[in-house]
Short mmCIF file of C-alpha atoms in Angstrom, two decimals:
data_model
loop_
_atom_site.label_atom_id
_atom_site.label_comp_id
_atom_site.label_asym_id
_atom_site.label_seq_id
_atom_site.Cartn_x
_atom_site.Cartn_y
_atom_site.Cartn_z
CA MET A 1 -43.76 10.86 26.90
CA ASN A 2 -46.14 12.40 29.44
CA GLY A 3 -44.47 15.61 30.64
CA ARG A 4 -45.11 14.59 34.23
CA PHE A 5 -42.72 11.65 33.82
CA ASP A 6 -40.23 13.26 31.42
CA PRO A 7 -36.64 12.89 32.73
CA LYS A 8 -35.38 15.53 30.28
CA ARG A 9 -37.64 18.08 31.91
CA THR A 10 -36.21 17.15 35.32
CA GLN A 11 -32.68 17.34 33.94
CA ARG A 12 -33.23 20.85 32.57
CA ARG A 13 -34.73 22.01 35.87
CA TYR A 14 -31.75 20.83 37.91
CA ASP A 15 -29.24 22.14 35.40
CA ARG A 16 -30.84 25.55 35.89
CA LEU A 17 -30.80 25.20 39.68
CA ALA A 18 -27.25 23.84 39.98
CA SER A 19 -25.46 27.16 40.58
CA SER A 20 -27.83 28.25 43.37
CA TYR A 21 -28.93 24.89 44.76
CA ASP A 22 -26.66 24.78 47.81
CA LEU A 23 -27.62 28.33 48.73
CA LEU A 24 -31.33 27.56 48.42
CA GLU A 25 -31.04 24.53 50.68
CA ALA A 26 -28.56 25.96 53.22
CA PRO A 27 -31.26 26.72 55.83
CA MET A 28 -32.52 23.12 55.70
CA GLU A 29 -28.98 21.76 56.03
CA ARG A 30 -28.46 23.80 59.20
CA LEU A 31 -31.82 22.71 60.61
CA GLY A 32 -30.94 19.03 60.50
CA PHE A 33 -30.40 17.70 56.99
CA ALA A 34 -26.61 17.68 57.36
CA SER A 35 -26.63 15.72 60.63
CA TRP A 36 -29.15 13.24 59.21
CA ARG A 37 -26.93 12.70 56.18
CA ALA A 38 -23.97 11.96 58.45
CA ARG A 39 -25.99 9.45 60.47
CA LEU A 40 -27.15 7.62 57.36
CA LEU A 41 -23.66 7.39 55.90
CA GLU A 42 -22.42 5.74 59.10
CA ARG A 43 -24.56 2.73 58.16
CA ILE A 44 -23.18 2.32 54.65
CA GLY A 45 -20.97 -0.66 53.86
CA GLY A 46 -20.22 -3.27 51.22
CA ASP A 47 -17.78 -3.78 48.38
CA ARG A 48 -19.94 -1.97 45.82
CA VAL A 49 -21.98 1.03 46.88
CA LEU A 50 -24.19 3.28 44.75
CA GLU A 51 -25.49 6.75 45.51
CA VAL A 52 -28.32 7.86 43.25
CA GLY A 53 -29.11 11.53 42.87
CA VAL A 54 -25.75 12.69 44.15
CA GLY A 55 -26.64 16.27 43.16
CA THR A 56 -23.97 18.77 44.18
CA GLY A 57 -22.33 16.17 46.41
CA LYS A 58 -23.64 17.13 49.84
CA ASN A 59 -23.11 13.57 51.11
CA ILE A 60 -19.51 13.34 49.93
CA PRO A 61 -17.94 14.73 53.14
CA TYR A 62 -19.56 11.84 55.01
CA TYR A 63 -18.59 9.00 52.65
CA PRO A 64 -16.93 6.18 54.63
CA GLN A 65 -13.23 5.66 54.01
CA GLY A 66 -12.09 2.63 52.04
CA ILE A 67 -15.39 1.93 50.26
CA LYS A 68 -15.77 2.07 46.48
CA ILE A 69 -18.68 4.37 45.70
CA THR A 70 -20.35 5.06 42.37
CA ALA A 71 -22.43 8.24 42.27
CA VAL A 72 -24.99 9.04 39.57
CA ASP A 73 -27.16 12.02 38.75
CA LEU A 74 -29.38 13.08 35.88
CA SER A 75 -28.01 16.64 35.75
CA PRO A 76 -24.57 17.25 34.18
CA ARG A 77 -24.24 20.60 35.94
CA MET A 78 -25.01 19.07 39.31
CA LEU A 79 -22.37 16.42 38.60
CA ASP A 80 -19.81 19.11 37.77
CA ARG A 81 -20.30 20.58 41.23
CA ALA A 82 -20.13 17.17 42.89
CA ARG A 83 -16.83 16.43 41.12
CA LYS A 84 -15.35 19.70 42.36
CA ARG A 85 -16.45 18.93 45.90
CA ALA A 86 -14.93 15.45 45.72
CA SER A 87 -11.68 16.89 44.38
CA HIS A 88 -11.44 19.42 47.21
CA LEU A 89 -12.01 16.62 49.74
CA HIS A 90 -9.59 14.25 47.97
CA LYS A 91 -12.28 11.60 47.49
CA GLU A 92 -12.07 9.12 44.62
CA ILE A 93 -15.58 8.49 43.30
CA ASP A 94 -16.92 7.19 40.00
CA PHE A 95 -19.35 9.85 38.76
CA LEU A 96 -21.80 8.96 35.99
CA GLU A 97 -24.62 10.87 34.30
CA MET A 98 -27.57 8.51 34.57
CA ASP A 99 -31.34 8.42 35.07
CA VAL A 100 -32.39 6.44 38.15
CA GLN A 101 -35.42 5.28 36.15
CA LYS A 102 -33.10 3.57 33.66
CA LEU A 103 -29.80 2.66 35.30
CA GLY A 104 -27.00 1.39 33.06
CA PHE A 105 -25.81 -1.33 35.43
CA PRO A 106 -26.26 -5.11 35.31
CA GLU A 107 -28.60 -6.90 37.69
CA HIS A 108 -27.45 -7.48 41.27
CA HIS A 109 -24.39 -5.26 40.81
CA PHE A 110 -24.37 -3.36 44.13
CA ASP A 111 -24.32 -4.43 47.77
CA THR A 112 -25.75 -1.18 49.12
CA ILE A 113 -27.63 1.74 47.56
CA PHE A 114 -28.49 5.03 49.19
CA ALA A 115 -30.24 8.27 48.32
CA THR A 116 -30.98 11.43 50.28
CA PHE A 117 -33.88 13.68 49.35
CA VAL A 118 -34.03 12.25 45.83
CA PHE A 119 -37.33 10.46 45.29
CA CYS A 120 -39.26 13.66 45.86
CA SER A 121 -38.04 14.73 42.42
CA VAL A 122 -37.79 11.49 40.39
CA PRO A 123 -40.52 11.76 37.72
CA ASP A 124 -41.84 8.22 38.36
CA PRO A 125 -40.54 7.20 41.79
CA VAL A 126 -41.83 3.62 41.71
CA VAL A 127 -40.00 2.97 38.44
CA GLY A 128 -36.82 4.41 39.98
CA LEU A 129 -37.17 2.30 43.11
CA ARG A 130 -37.69 -0.82 40.99
CA GLU A 131 -34.47 -0.02 39.17
CA LEU A 132 -32.64 0.16 42.49
CA ARG A 133 -34.02 -3.26 43.34
CA ARG A 134 -32.89 -4.63 39.98
CA VAL A 135 -29.27 -3.52 40.41
CA CYS A 136 -29.05 -4.45 44.11
CA ARG A 137 -27.91 -7.95 44.99
CA PRO A 138 -30.42 -10.28 46.71
CA GLY A 139 -30.36 -9.43 50.39
CA GLY A 140 -28.73 -6.08 49.69
CA ARG A 141 -29.96 -2.91 51.33
CA VAL A 142 -31.27 0.46 50.27
CA PHE A 143 -31.09 3.43 52.64
CA LEU A 144 -33.34 6.40 51.96
CA LEU A 145 -33.51 9.75 53.71
CA GLU A 146 -36.60 11.47 52.35
CA HIS A 147 -39.22 14.07 53.11
CA MET A 148 -42.75 13.01 52.22
CA GLN A 149 -46.45 13.52 52.73
CA SER A 150 -47.57 13.72 56.35
CA GLY A 151 -50.19 11.40 57.73
CA ASN A 152 -51.64 14.36 59.63
CA PRO A 153 -54.75 15.47 57.66
CA LEU A 154 -54.15 19.18 58.22
CA LEU A 155 -50.45 19.04 57.33
CA GLY A 156 -51.25 16.80 54.38
CA PHE A 157 -53.77 19.34 53.08
CA PHE A 158 -51.20 22.15 53.23
CA PHE A 159 -48.55 19.99 51.56
CA ASP A 160 -50.94 19.27 48.69
CA LEU A 161 -51.76 22.97 48.46
CA LEU A 162 -48.11 24.09 48.42
CA ASN A 163 -46.73 21.29 46.25
CA PRO A 164 -47.00 23.13 42.88
CA LEU A 165 -44.98 26.04 44.31
CA ALA A 166 -42.36 23.70 45.79
CA VAL A 167 -41.93 21.90 42.47
CA ARG A 168 -41.59 25.19 40.60
CA MET A 169 -38.98 26.55 43.02
CA THR A 170 -36.84 23.48 43.78
CA GLY A 171 -38.10 20.61 41.62
CA ALA A 172 -39.12 18.67 44.74
CA ASN A 173 -42.57 17.28 45.48
CA ILE A 174 -43.44 17.66 49.15
CA ASN A 175 -46.44 15.31 49.10
CA ARG A 176 -44.95 12.04 47.84
CA LYS A 177 -45.98 8.82 49.63
CA THR A 178 -42.47 7.42 49.53
CA GLU A 179 -42.92 4.68 52.09
CA GLU A 180 -45.80 3.26 50.04
CA ASN A 181 -43.74 3.63 46.87
CA VAL A 182 -40.89 1.59 48.38
CA LEU A 183 -43.30 -1.27 49.07
CA ALA A 184 -44.89 -0.94 45.62
CA ALA A 185 -41.44 -1.37 44.06
CA GLY A 186 -41.02 -4.75 45.77
CA TRP A 187 -38.69 -3.82 48.63
CA GLN A 188 -39.18 -5.21 52.13
CA ILE A 189 -38.98 -2.39 54.66
CA ARG A 190 -36.82 -3.25 57.67
CA LEU A 191 -36.75 0.09 59.46
CA VAL A 192 -38.58 3.40 59.39
CA GLU A 193 -37.48 6.21 61.68
CA HIS A 194 -39.31 9.52 61.91
CA LEU A 195 -36.73 12.29 62.11
CA PHE A 196 -38.98 15.35 61.93
CA LEU A 197 -42.62 14.66 62.78
CA ASP A 198 -43.59 12.05 60.18
CA VAL A 199 -42.43 14.28 57.33
CA VAL A 200 -38.71 13.45 57.20
CA ARG A 201 -38.10 9.71 57.45
CA TRP A 202 -35.20 7.34 57.28
CA ILE A 203 -36.16 4.13 55.47
CA GLU A 204 -34.03 1.00 55.36
CA ALA A 205 -35.25 -1.76 53.04
CA GLU A 206 -34.01 -5.11 51.77
CA GLY A 207 -34.18 -6.45 48.21
#
């Protein structure tokens, strides 16, 4: 497989980062990521809910009460940290090691799917977004909180320039065209909200 789209490579990167990941991202959480996560989770509902790319479990404190949530991630070490966080918060969650590009669920299994700052690091984001559409029931919703390429030419140039360094340090691409990728995967976008310039966006789409 082309190394660019190799999930094993992504898994190894995030296994290496797991122990320091929260520390690396702490400044961004304080600058707004945490409050944006909380806002997104207020919108989550349904009998069956899936979080993809749960990572170290930063969204877990904001999970709504009384909703069954399945959480998946490609990295076993990230999942270990998410399980510990869930245990400390007394949350019951089904954790599974799984690649978003090849989800092990039947079609139309979930009512709602959400991801926060995930599709910047999925090797082939359109494939992953198509998988979300496959496992989401007709009329179900996906909620995405993502940073992506800016439409500003100057900012876009710098994002392209800095992207190799960002990938090397955190595994995240900072120049993904995620809104376009959502449409390419067959979703119908219902809402886009710009949270920080046009770089951090909240996308709500319907299958």
